[in-house]
Amino acid sequence: MSTTTTTSSTATTAGAREHARAQEAAAAGTWHRPEAPEGVDASAVVWAELVAGGGYTHRRLAAGTAVQLNDVDGDACAHVLLYNAAEPWERLNVADTVKVQWQVYSGAGQLLLSDQGRVLASVLSDTSGHHDAVFGASTAARNTARYGDGAPDGPTPAGRELFVLGAAKHGLGRRDLPPSVSFFQGVRVDDGGHPRWRGSAGAGTSLVLRTELPVVLLVANAPHPLDPRPAYTSTPLEVVAWRDRTTSPDDPLWSATPEGRRAFENTTSYREGAGL
């Protein structure tokens, strides 16, 4: 279709409407609704979405919600931020998350801690092992220097700029964005203190989080800032969430470490006192 034809076809309201509906029809061939994971009753599912590469999503979730992230084709990178939905000044603190638990590498059993020493979410399972809690999401300046554009509506959006859009949906601004944790694209630090890119574990890996407080969850699916590939490489991310339960004292995760136990006790005390 020539430029002239395209312009004239959208010059009227009716033409613009038809063009927009045609775009939806074209996208429908590549989109599918993620299904409930095996063993999960479909009626318990509260959220299912396929996030395109270079896209973002956000949701307010009740305490005790399980959230499964799936790296469909092997090149998703799920940058994640969490906020206490009742008091959003309380948010994910990556530094405390790794420091308090004596572990910089994310995986099953990790607790995502706030700056108040409470558990915003826990990692229940992980089949990837390729994650990062050090380098955060890409910035507009970095993506502009690397790809020529970092704007959220451009062809190579930066992770931080996508977070800005998601945060705005919940009354939060740029100043409310702390460092994030990244899933499905791994980095390891060598003995000399140098970061070594590991990339993805491959297609079909997944990670399951469980919220321990009512939270606002932001997810930006954008290339990791240390991804060495010259092209902007980002493939779809599945998100499926369902009603579950918060961690209780009889759960092995509660008492796995003394630091974790204290964080869960702090979280439960706060949740019960606030009637959450």
PDB file of C-alpha atoms in Angstrom:
ATOM      1  CA  MET A   1       0.000   0.000   0.000  1.00  0.00           C
ATOM      2  CA  SER A   2       1.402   3.404  -0.948  1.00  0.00           C
ATOM      3  CA  THR A   3       1.811   6.261   1.508  1.00  0.00           C
ATOM      4  CA  THR A   4      -0.850   8.261  -0.317  1.00  0.00           C
ATOM      5  CA  THR A   5      -3.418   5.457  -0.035  1.00  0.00           C
ATOM      6  CA  THR A   6      -2.687   4.921   3.649  1.00  0.00           C
ATOM      7  CA  THR A   7      -3.058   8.614   4.433  1.00  0.00           C
ATOM      8  CA  SER A   8      -6.355   8.929   2.599  1.00  0.00           C
ATOM      9  CA  SER A   9      -7.767   5.768   4.201  1.00  0.00           C
ATOM     10  CA  THR A  10      -7.343   7.234   7.700  1.00  0.00           C
ATOM     11  CA  ALA A  11      -8.264  10.828   6.851  1.00  0.00           C
ATOM     12  CA  THR A  12     -11.849  10.308   8.011  1.00  0.00           C
ATOM     13  CA  THR A  13     -13.225   8.903  11.261  1.00  0.00           C
ATOM     14  CA  ALA A  14     -14.697   5.936   9.414  1.00  0.00           C
ATOM     15  CA  GLY A  15     -11.421   5.241   7.660  1.00  0.00           C
ATOM     16  CA  ALA A  16      -9.448   5.486  10.885  1.00  0.00           C
ATOM     17  CA  ARG A  17     -11.890   3.098  12.549  1.00  0.00           C
ATOM     18  CA  GLU A  18     -11.519   0.510   9.798  1.00  0.00           C
ATOM     19  CA  HIS A  19      -7.744   0.821   9.893  1.00  0.00           C
ATOM     20  CA  ALA A  20      -7.679   0.327  13.684  1.00  0.00           C
ATOM     21  CA  ARG A  21      -9.927  -2.734  13.452  1.00  0.00           C
ATOM     22  CA  ALA A  22      -7.747  -4.186  10.719  1.00  0.00           C
ATOM     23  CA  GLN A  23      -4.727  -3.795  12.994  1.00  0.00           C
ATOM     24  CA  GLU A  24      -6.537  -5.736  15.720  1.00  0.00           C
ATOM     25  CA  ALA A  25      -7.380  -8.513  13.281  1.00  0.00           C
ATOM     26  CA  ALA A  26      -3.744  -8.746  12.167  1.00  0.00           C
ATOM     27  CA  ALA A  27      -2.548  -8.975  15.766  1.00  0.00           C
ATOM     28  CA  ALA A  28      -5.097 -11.655  16.629  1.00  0.00           C
ATOM     29  CA  GLY A  29      -3.165 -14.213  14.605  1.00  0.00           C
ATOM     30  CA  THR A  30      -0.127 -13.905  16.874  1.00  0.00           C
ATOM     31  CA  TRP A  31      -1.823 -13.498  20.268  1.00  0.00           C
ATOM     32  CA  HIS A  32      -3.218 -16.232  22.481  1.00  0.00           C
ATOM     33  CA  ARG A  33      -4.611 -16.243  25.997  1.00  0.00           C
ATOM     34  CA  PRO A  34      -2.258 -18.140  28.318  1.00  0.00           C
ATOM     35  CA  GLU A  35      -3.876 -21.172  29.890  1.00  0.00           C
ATOM     36  CA  ALA A  36      -4.037 -22.101  33.564  1.00  0.00           C
ATOM     37  CA  PRO A  37      -0.941 -24.066  34.635  1.00  0.00           C
ATOM     38  CA  GLU A  38      -1.324 -27.786  35.187  1.00  0.00           C
ATOM     39  CA  GLY A  39      -2.998 -28.490  38.506  1.00  0.00           C
ATOM     40  CA  VAL A  40      -4.557 -25.022  38.780  1.00  0.00           C
ATOM     41  CA  ASP A  41      -8.343 -24.726  38.547  1.00  0.00           C
ATOM     42  CA  ALA A  42      -9.189 -22.377  35.681  1.00  0.00           C
ATOM     43  CA  SER A  43     -11.794 -20.698  37.899  1.00  0.00           C
ATOM     44  CA  ALA A  44      -9.002 -19.550  40.234  1.00  0.00           C
ATOM     45  CA  VAL A  45      -7.185 -17.646  37.473  1.00  0.00           C
ATOM     46  CA  VAL A  46      -7.465 -13.887  37.969  1.00  0.00           C
ATOM     47  CA  TRP A  47      -5.106 -12.655  35.252  1.00  0.00           C
ATOM     48  CA  ALA A  48      -3.715 -14.064  32.018  1.00  0.00           C
ATOM     49  CA  GLU A  49      -1.776 -12.022  29.499  1.00  0.00           C
ATOM     50  CA  LEU A  50       0.832 -12.331  26.764  1.00  0.00           C
ATOM     51  CA  VAL A  51       3.266  -9.411  26.934  1.00  0.00           C
ATOM     52  CA  ALA A  52       4.997  -8.667  23.643  1.00  0.00           C
ATOM     53  CA  GLY A  53       8.709  -8.045  23.434  1.00  0.00           C
ATOM     54  CA  GLY A  54       9.268  -4.391  24.235  1.00  0.00           C
ATOM     55  CA  GLY A  55       5.968  -4.254  26.118  1.00  0.00           C
ATOM     56  CA  TYR A  56       4.869  -3.902  29.719  1.00  0.00           C
ATOM     57  CA  THR A  57       2.053  -4.872  32.023  1.00  0.00           C
ATOM     58  CA  HIS A  58       0.818  -4.013  35.503  1.00  0.00           C
ATOM     59  CA  ARG A  59      -1.755  -5.255  37.996  1.00  0.00           C
ATOM     60  CA  ARG A  60      -2.928  -4.777  41.557  1.00  0.00           C
ATOM     61  CA  LEU A  61      -3.035  -8.185  43.224  1.00  0.00           C
ATOM     62  CA  ALA A  62      -4.376  -9.488  46.520  1.00  0.00           C
ATOM     63  CA  ALA A  63      -2.131 -11.087  49.102  1.00  0.00           C
ATOM     64  CA  GLY A  64      -1.769 -14.793  48.418  1.00  0.00           C
ATOM     65  CA  THR A  65      -1.823 -14.543  44.622  1.00  0.00           C
ATOM     66  CA  ALA A  66       0.494 -16.835  42.660  1.00  0.00           C
ATOM     67  CA  VAL A  67       2.004 -15.292  39.511  1.00  0.00           C
ATOM     68  CA  GLN A  68       3.686 -17.461  36.903  1.00  0.00           C
ATOM     69  CA  LEU A  69       6.020 -15.832  34.379  1.00  0.00           C
ATOM     70  CA  ASN A  70       6.824 -17.917  31.296  1.00  0.00           C
ATOM     71  CA  ASP A  71       9.648 -17.224  28.841  1.00  0.00           C
ATOM     72  CA  VAL A  72       7.818 -18.467  25.760  1.00  0.00           C
ATOM     73  CA  ASP A  73      10.510 -18.351  23.068  1.00  0.00           C
ATOM     74  CA  GLY A  74      13.662 -17.942  25.140  1.00  0.00           C
ATOM     75  CA  ASP A  75      14.424 -14.239  24.831  1.00  0.00           C
ATOM     76  CA  ALA A  76      12.033 -12.590  27.271  1.00  0.00           C
ATOM     77  CA  CYS A  77      13.476 -10.534  30.101  1.00  0.00           C
ATOM     78  CA  ALA A  78      10.973  -9.790  32.846  1.00  0.00           C
ATOM     79  CA  HIS A  79      12.039  -6.748  34.822  1.00  0.00           C
ATOM     80  CA  VAL A  80       9.877  -6.689  37.957  1.00  0.00           C
ATOM     81  CA  LEU A  81       8.921  -4.050  40.527  1.00  0.00           C
ATOM     82  CA  LEU A  82       6.625  -4.522  43.511  1.00  0.00           C
ATOM     83  CA  TYR A  83       4.842  -2.026  45.761  1.00  0.00           C
ATOM     84  CA  ASN A  84       2.709  -2.400  48.870  1.00  0.00           C
ATOM     85  CA  ALA A  85      -0.676  -1.564  47.336  1.00  0.00           C
ATOM     86  CA  ALA A  86      -1.979  -0.151  50.637  1.00  0.00           C
ATOM     87  CA  GLU A  87       1.032   2.119  51.193  1.00  0.00           C
ATOM     88  CA  PRO A  88       2.990   2.333  47.927  1.00  0.00           C
ATOM     89  CA  TRP A  89       5.881   4.236  49.479  1.00  0.00           C
ATOM     90  CA  GLU A  90       6.860   0.736  50.664  1.00  0.00           C
ATOM     91  CA  ARG A  91       8.416  -0.958  47.660  1.00  0.00           C
ATOM     92  CA  LEU A  92      10.899  -3.560  46.492  1.00  0.00           C
ATOM     93  CA  ASN A  93      14.378  -2.980  47.863  1.00  0.00           C
ATOM     94  CA  VAL A  94      16.791  -5.043  45.784  1.00  0.00           C
ATOM     95  CA  ALA A  95      19.772  -4.157  47.983  1.00  0.00           C
ATOM     96  CA  ASP A  96      18.047  -5.490  51.114  1.00  0.00           C
ATOM     97  CA  THR A  97      16.707  -8.479  49.175  1.00  0.00           C
ATOM     98  CA  VAL A  98      20.214  -9.710  48.369  1.00  0.00           C
ATOM     99  CA  LYS A  99      21.970  -8.430  51.509  1.00  0.00           C
ATOM    100  CA  VAL A 100      19.571  -9.780  54.133  1.00  0.00           C
ATOM    101  CA  GLN A 101      19.463 -13.222  52.485  1.00  0.00           C
ATOM    102  CA  TRP A 102      23.208 -13.450  51.802  1.00  0.00           C
ATOM    103  CA  GLN A 103      22.497 -14.301  48.176  1.00  0.00           C
ATOM    104  CA  VAL A 104      22.802 -12.084  45.112  1.00  0.00           C
ATOM    105  CA  TYR A 105      21.438 -14.676  42.663  1.00  0.00           C
ATOM    106  CA  SER A 106      17.671 -15.051  42.371  1.00  0.00           C
ATOM    107  CA  GLY A 107      15.919 -18.406  42.364  1.00  0.00           C
ATOM    108  CA  ALA A 108      13.428 -20.623  44.167  1.00  0.00           C
ATOM    109  CA  GLY A 109      13.176 -19.741  47.844  1.00  0.00           C
ATOM    110  CA  GLN A 110      14.223 -16.112  47.421  1.00  0.00           C
ATOM    111  CA  LEU A 111      12.097 -13.526  49.198  1.00  0.00           C
ATOM    112  CA  LEU A 112      11.563 -10.170  47.498  1.00  0.00           C
ATOM    113  CA  LEU A 113      11.864  -7.773  50.418  1.00  0.00           C
ATOM    114  CA  SER A 114      10.713  -4.207  50.904  1.00  0.00           C
ATOM    115  CA  ASP A 115      12.643  -1.423  52.593  1.00  0.00           C
ATOM    116  CA  GLN A 116      10.604  -2.198  55.719  1.00  0.00           C
ATOM    117  CA  GLY A 117      11.942  -5.727  56.046  1.00  0.00           C
ATOM    118  CA  ARG A 118       8.693  -7.276  54.877  1.00  0.00           C
ATOM    119  CA  VAL A 119       8.123  -9.904  52.178  1.00  0.00           C
ATOM    120  CA  LEU A 120       6.312  -8.464  49.188  1.00  0.00           C
ATOM    121  CA  ALA A 121       6.550 -11.755  47.292  1.00  0.00           C
ATOM    122  CA  SER A 122       8.344 -15.083  47.515  1.00  0.00           C
ATOM    123  CA  VAL A 123       9.765 -17.166  44.659  1.00  0.00           C
ATOM    124  CA  LEU A 124       8.055 -20.553  44.830  1.00  0.00           C
ATOM    125  CA  SER A 125       9.636 -22.274  41.828  1.00  0.00           C
ATOM    126  CA  ASP A 126      12.096 -21.595  39.038  1.00  0.00           C
ATOM    127  CA  THR A 127      13.115 -23.650  35.997  1.00  0.00           C
ATOM    128  CA  SER A 128      15.371 -20.998  34.474  1.00  0.00           C
ATOM    129  CA  GLY A 129      18.086 -20.031  36.944  1.00  0.00           C
ATOM    130  CA  HIS A 130      19.139 -17.190  34.633  1.00  0.00           C
ATOM    131  CA  HIS A 131      18.276 -14.018  36.521  1.00  0.00           C
ATOM    132  CA  ASP A 132      19.843 -10.803  37.790  1.00  0.00           C
ATOM    133  CA  ALA A 133      19.327  -8.603  40.856  1.00  0.00           C
ATOM    134  CA  VAL A 134      22.227  -6.202  40.285  1.00  0.00           C
ATOM    135  CA  PHE A 135      21.979  -4.270  37.019  1.00  0.00           C
ATOM    136  CA  GLY A 136      18.292  -3.331  36.802  1.00  0.00           C
ATOM    137  CA  ALA A 137      16.461  -2.286  33.642  1.00  0.00           C
ATOM    138  CA  SER A 138      17.758  -0.324  30.666  1.00  0.00           C
ATOM    139  CA  THR A 139      17.468   3.475  30.512  1.00  0.00           C
ATOM    140  CA  ALA A 140      16.395   5.753  27.678  1.00  0.00           C
ATOM    141  CA  ALA A 141      19.907   7.196  27.389  1.00  0.00           C
ATOM    142  CA  ARG A 142      21.490   3.754  27.132  1.00  0.00           C
ATOM    143  CA  ASN A 143      19.023   2.498  24.536  1.00  0.00           C
ATOM    144  CA  THR A 144      19.318   5.680  22.506  1.00  0.00           C
ATOM    145  CA  ALA A 145      23.097   5.325  22.434  1.00  0.00           C
ATOM    146  CA  ARG A 146      22.890   1.650  21.597  1.00  0.00           C
ATOM    147  CA  TYR A 147      19.860   1.273  19.326  1.00  0.00           C
ATOM    148  CA  GLY A 148      19.059   4.836  18.323  1.00  0.00           C
ATOM    149  CA  ASP A 149      15.904   5.176  20.426  1.00  0.00           C
ATOM    150  CA  GLY A 150      14.813   4.493  23.991  1.00  0.00           C
ATOM    151  CA  ALA A 151      11.358   6.066  24.068  1.00  0.00           C
ATOM    152  CA  PRO A 152       8.492   3.844  25.290  1.00  0.00           C
ATOM    153  CA  ASP A 153       6.578   4.344  22.035  1.00  0.00           C
ATOM    154  CA  GLY A 154       9.605   3.779  19.810  1.00  0.00           C
ATOM    155  CA  PRO A 155      10.941   0.585  18.222  1.00  0.00           C
ATOM    156  CA  THR A 156      13.456  -0.116  21.031  1.00  0.00           C
ATOM    157  CA  PRO A 157      11.854   0.986  24.335  1.00  0.00           C
ATOM    158  CA  ALA A 158      13.927   1.069  27.505  1.00  0.00           C
ATOM    159  CA  GLY A 159      12.779  -0.924  30.512  1.00  0.00           C
ATOM    160  CA  ARG A 160      12.762   2.102  32.824  1.00  0.00           C
ATOM    161  CA  GLU A 161      10.580   4.042  30.381  1.00  0.00           C
ATOM    162  CA  LEU A 162       8.099   1.169  30.257  1.00  0.00           C
ATOM    163  CA  PHE A 163       8.015   1.177  34.064  1.00  0.00           C
ATOM    164  CA  VAL A 164       7.106   4.869  33.971  1.00  0.00           C
ATOM    165  CA  LEU A 165       3.996   4.031  31.932  1.00  0.00           C
ATOM    166  CA  GLY A 166       2.971   1.182  34.233  1.00  0.00           C
ATOM    167  CA  ALA A 167       3.599   3.215  37.384  1.00  0.00           C
ATOM    168  CA  ALA A 168       1.450   6.084  36.112  1.00  0.00           C
ATOM    169  CA  LYS A 169      -1.564   3.752  36.016  1.00  0.00           C
ATOM    170  CA  HIS A 170      -1.291   3.505  39.806  1.00  0.00           C
ATOM    171  CA  GLY A 171      -0.597   7.142  40.634  1.00  0.00           C
ATOM    172  CA  LEU A 172       3.168   6.642  40.805  1.00  0.00           C
ATOM    173  CA  GLY A 173       5.813   8.675  39.000  1.00  0.00           C
ATOM    174  CA  ARG A 174       9.395   8.412  37.833  1.00  0.00           C
ATOM    175  CA  ARG A 175      10.696   9.255  41.299  1.00  0.00           C
ATOM    176  CA  ASP A 176       8.866   6.163  42.612  1.00  0.00           C
ATOM    177  CA  LEU A 177      10.908   3.716  40.520  1.00  0.00           C
ATOM    178  CA  PRO A 178      13.579   1.873  42.538  1.00  0.00           C
ATOM    179  CA  PRO A 179      16.033  -0.616  41.014  1.00  0.00           C
ATOM    180  CA  SER A 180      14.270  -3.713  39.689  1.00  0.00           C
ATOM    181  CA  VAL A 181      15.003  -7.431  39.610  1.00  0.00           C
ATOM    182  CA  SER A 182      15.289  -9.179  36.227  1.00  0.00           C
ATOM    183  CA  PHE A 183      14.176 -12.707  35.367  1.00  0.00           C
ATOM    184  CA  PHE A 184      15.172 -14.989  32.434  1.00  0.00           C
ATOM    185  CA  GLN A 185      18.369 -13.210  31.363  1.00  0.00           C
ATOM    186  CA  GLY A 186      21.254 -14.059  33.656  1.00  0.00           C
ATOM    187  CA  VAL A 187      24.421 -12.342  34.795  1.00  0.00           C
ATOM    188  CA  ARG A 188      27.185 -13.774  36.975  1.00  0.00           C
ATOM    189  CA  VAL A 189      30.003 -11.843  38.612  1.00  0.00           C
ATOM    190  CA  ASP A 190      33.414 -13.481  38.244  1.00  0.00           C
ATOM    191  CA  ASP A 191      36.178 -13.670  40.853  1.00  0.00           C
ATOM    192  CA  GLY A 192      37.549 -10.375  39.619  1.00  0.00           C
ATOM    193  CA  GLY A 193      34.241  -8.601  40.184  1.00  0.00           C
ATOM    194  CA  HIS A 194      33.398  -8.386  36.469  1.00  0.00           C
ATOM    195  CA  PRO A 195      29.853  -9.133  35.229  1.00  0.00           C
ATOM    196  CA  ARG A 196      29.587 -12.054  32.818  1.00  0.00           C
ATOM    197  CA  TRP A 197      26.535 -12.274  30.604  1.00  0.00           C
ATOM    198  CA  ARG A 198      24.815 -15.685  30.665  1.00  0.00           C
ATOM    199  CA  GLY A 199      21.723 -14.930  28.639  1.00  0.00           C
ATOM    200  CA  SER A 200      18.698 -17.171  28.635  1.00  0.00           C
ATOM    201  CA  ALA A 201      18.216 -20.767  29.746  1.00  0.00           C
ATOM    202  CA  GLY A 202      16.097 -21.321  26.637  1.00  0.00           C
ATOM    203  CA  ALA A 203      12.470 -21.363  25.629  1.00  0.00           C
ATOM    204  CA  GLY A 204       9.760 -22.647  27.925  1.00  0.00           C
ATOM    205  CA  THR A 205      11.269 -21.826  31.313  1.00  0.00           C
ATOM    206  CA  SER A 206       9.138 -20.363  34.071  1.00  0.00           C
ATOM    207  CA  LEU A 207       9.172 -18.773  37.496  1.00  0.00           C
ATOM    208  CA  VAL A 208       6.355 -18.544  40.045  1.00  0.00           C
ATOM    209  CA  LEU A 209       6.007 -15.726  42.572  1.00  0.00           C
ATOM    210  CA  ARG A 210       3.524 -15.593  45.439  1.00  0.00           C
ATOM    211  CA  THR A 211       2.435 -12.252  46.865  1.00  0.00           C
ATOM    212  CA  GLU A 212       2.590 -11.948  50.651  1.00  0.00           C
ATOM    213  CA  LEU A 213       0.948  -8.505  50.798  1.00  0.00           C
ATOM    214  CA  PRO A 214      -1.543  -6.768  48.521  1.00  0.00           C
ATOM    215  CA  VAL A 215       0.814  -5.471  45.850  1.00  0.00           C
ATOM    216  CA  VAL A 216       1.079  -3.426  42.718  1.00  0.00           C
ATOM    217  CA  LEU A 217       3.142  -5.465  40.259  1.00  0.00           C
ATOM    218  CA  LEU A 218       4.919  -3.809  37.330  1.00  0.00           C
ATOM    219  CA  VAL A 219       6.575  -5.899  34.606  1.00  0.00           C
ATOM    220  CA  ALA A 220       8.649  -4.532  31.712  1.00  0.00           C
ATOM    221  CA  ASN A 221       9.622  -7.057  29.048  1.00  0.00           C
ATOM    222  CA  ALA A 222      12.721  -5.493  27.481  1.00  0.00           C
ATOM    223  CA  PRO A 223      16.312  -6.584  26.773  1.00  0.00           C
ATOM    224  CA  HIS A 224      18.677  -6.659  29.732  1.00  0.00           C
ATOM    225  CA  PRO A 225      21.059  -3.661  29.741  1.00  0.00           C
ATOM    226  CA  LEU A 226      24.071  -5.984  29.510  1.00  0.00           C
ATOM    227  CA  ASP A 227      22.713  -7.997  26.569  1.00  0.00           C
ATOM    228  CA  PRO A 228      25.658  -7.875  24.134  1.00  0.00           C
ATOM    229  CA  ARG A 229      23.670  -8.579  20.970  1.00  0.00           C
ATOM    230  CA  PRO A 230      23.623  -5.656  18.555  1.00  0.00           C
ATOM    231  CA  ALA A 231      19.921  -6.063  17.726  1.00  0.00           C
ATOM    232  CA  TYR A 232      17.114  -5.269  20.154  1.00  0.00           C
ATOM    233  CA  THR A 233      16.099  -8.824  21.075  1.00  0.00           C
ATOM    234  CA  SER A 234      12.941  -9.348  23.116  1.00  0.00           C
ATOM    235  CA  THR A 235      10.348 -12.112  22.736  1.00  0.00           C
ATOM    236  CA  PRO A 236       6.926 -12.649  24.374  1.00  0.00           C
ATOM    237  CA  LEU A 237       6.385 -13.199  28.080  1.00  0.00           C
ATOM    238  CA  GLU A 238       3.363 -15.052  29.445  1.00  0.00           C
ATOM    239  CA  VAL A 239       1.844 -13.947  32.735  1.00  0.00           C
ATOM    240  CA  VAL A 240      -0.736 -16.109  34.517  1.00  0.00           C
ATOM    241  CA  ALA A 241      -1.964 -15.399  38.060  1.00  0.00           C
ATOM    242  CA  TRP A 242      -4.351 -17.308  40.290  1.00  0.00           C
ATOM    243  CA  ARG A 243      -5.743 -17.227  43.813  1.00  0.00           C
ATOM    244  CA  ASP A 244      -3.479 -19.089  46.207  1.00  0.00           C
ATOM    245  CA  ARG A 245      -2.553 -18.408  49.844  1.00  0.00           C
ATOM    246  CA  THR A 246       0.081 -16.507  51.779  1.00  0.00           C
ATOM    247  CA  THR A 247       2.973 -18.365  53.366  1.00  0.00           C
ATOM    248  CA  SER A 248       2.163 -19.759  56.821  1.00  0.00           C
ATOM    249  CA  PRO A 249       4.450 -20.994  59.634  1.00  0.00           C
ATOM    250  CA  ASP A 250       3.938 -24.621  58.587  1.00  0.00           C
ATOM    251  CA  ASP A 251       5.357 -23.921  55.116  1.00  0.00           C
ATOM    252  CA  PRO A 252       9.036 -24.975  54.756  1.00  0.00           C
ATOM    253  CA  LEU A 253       9.784 -21.607  53.147  1.00  0.00           C
ATOM    254  CA  TRP A 254       8.812 -19.817  56.373  1.00  0.00           C
ATOM    255  CA  SER A 255      11.624 -21.354  58.413  1.00  0.00           C
ATOM    256  CA  ALA A 256      14.163 -22.021  55.660  1.00  0.00           C
ATOM    257  CA  THR A 257      16.458 -19.331  57.102  1.00  0.00           C
ATOM    258  CA  PRO A 258      16.352 -17.230  60.277  1.00  0.00           C
ATOM    259  CA  GLU A 259      16.380 -14.075  58.177  1.00  0.00           C
ATOM    260  CA  GLY A 260      13.400 -15.289  56.176  1.00  0.00           C
ATOM    261  CA  ARG A 261      11.488 -16.298  59.279  1.00  0.00           C
ATOM    262  CA  ARG A 262      11.870 -12.832  60.774  1.00  0.00           C
ATOM    263  CA  ALA A 263      10.749 -11.227  57.497  1.00  0.00           C
ATOM    264  CA  PHE A 264       7.643 -13.438  57.355  1.00  0.00           C
ATOM    265  CA  GLU A 265       6.819 -12.687  61.002  1.00  0.00           C
ATOM    266  CA  ASN A 266       7.170  -8.971  60.287  1.00  0.00           C
ATOM    267  CA  THR A 267       4.939  -9.310  57.231  1.00  0.00           C
ATOM    268  CA  THR A 268       2.227 -11.293  58.989  1.00  0.00           C
ATOM    269  CA  SER A 269       2.154  -8.898  61.928  1.00  0.00           C
ATOM    270  CA  TYR A 270       1.741  -5.933  59.601  1.00  0.00           C
ATOM    271  CA  ARG A 271      -0.906  -7.659  57.445  1.00  0.00           C
ATOM    272  CA  GLU A 272      -3.001  -8.726  60.430  1.00  0.00           C
ATOM    273  CA  GLY A 273      -2.701  -5.349  62.174  1.00  0.00           C
ATOM    274  CA  ALA A 274      -3.811  -3.545  59.022  1.00  0.00           C
ATOM    275  CA  GLY A 275      -6.639  -5.998  58.370  1.00  0.00           C
ATOM    276  CA  LEU A 276      -5.198  -6.958  54.985  1.00  0.00           C
TER     277      LEU A 276
END
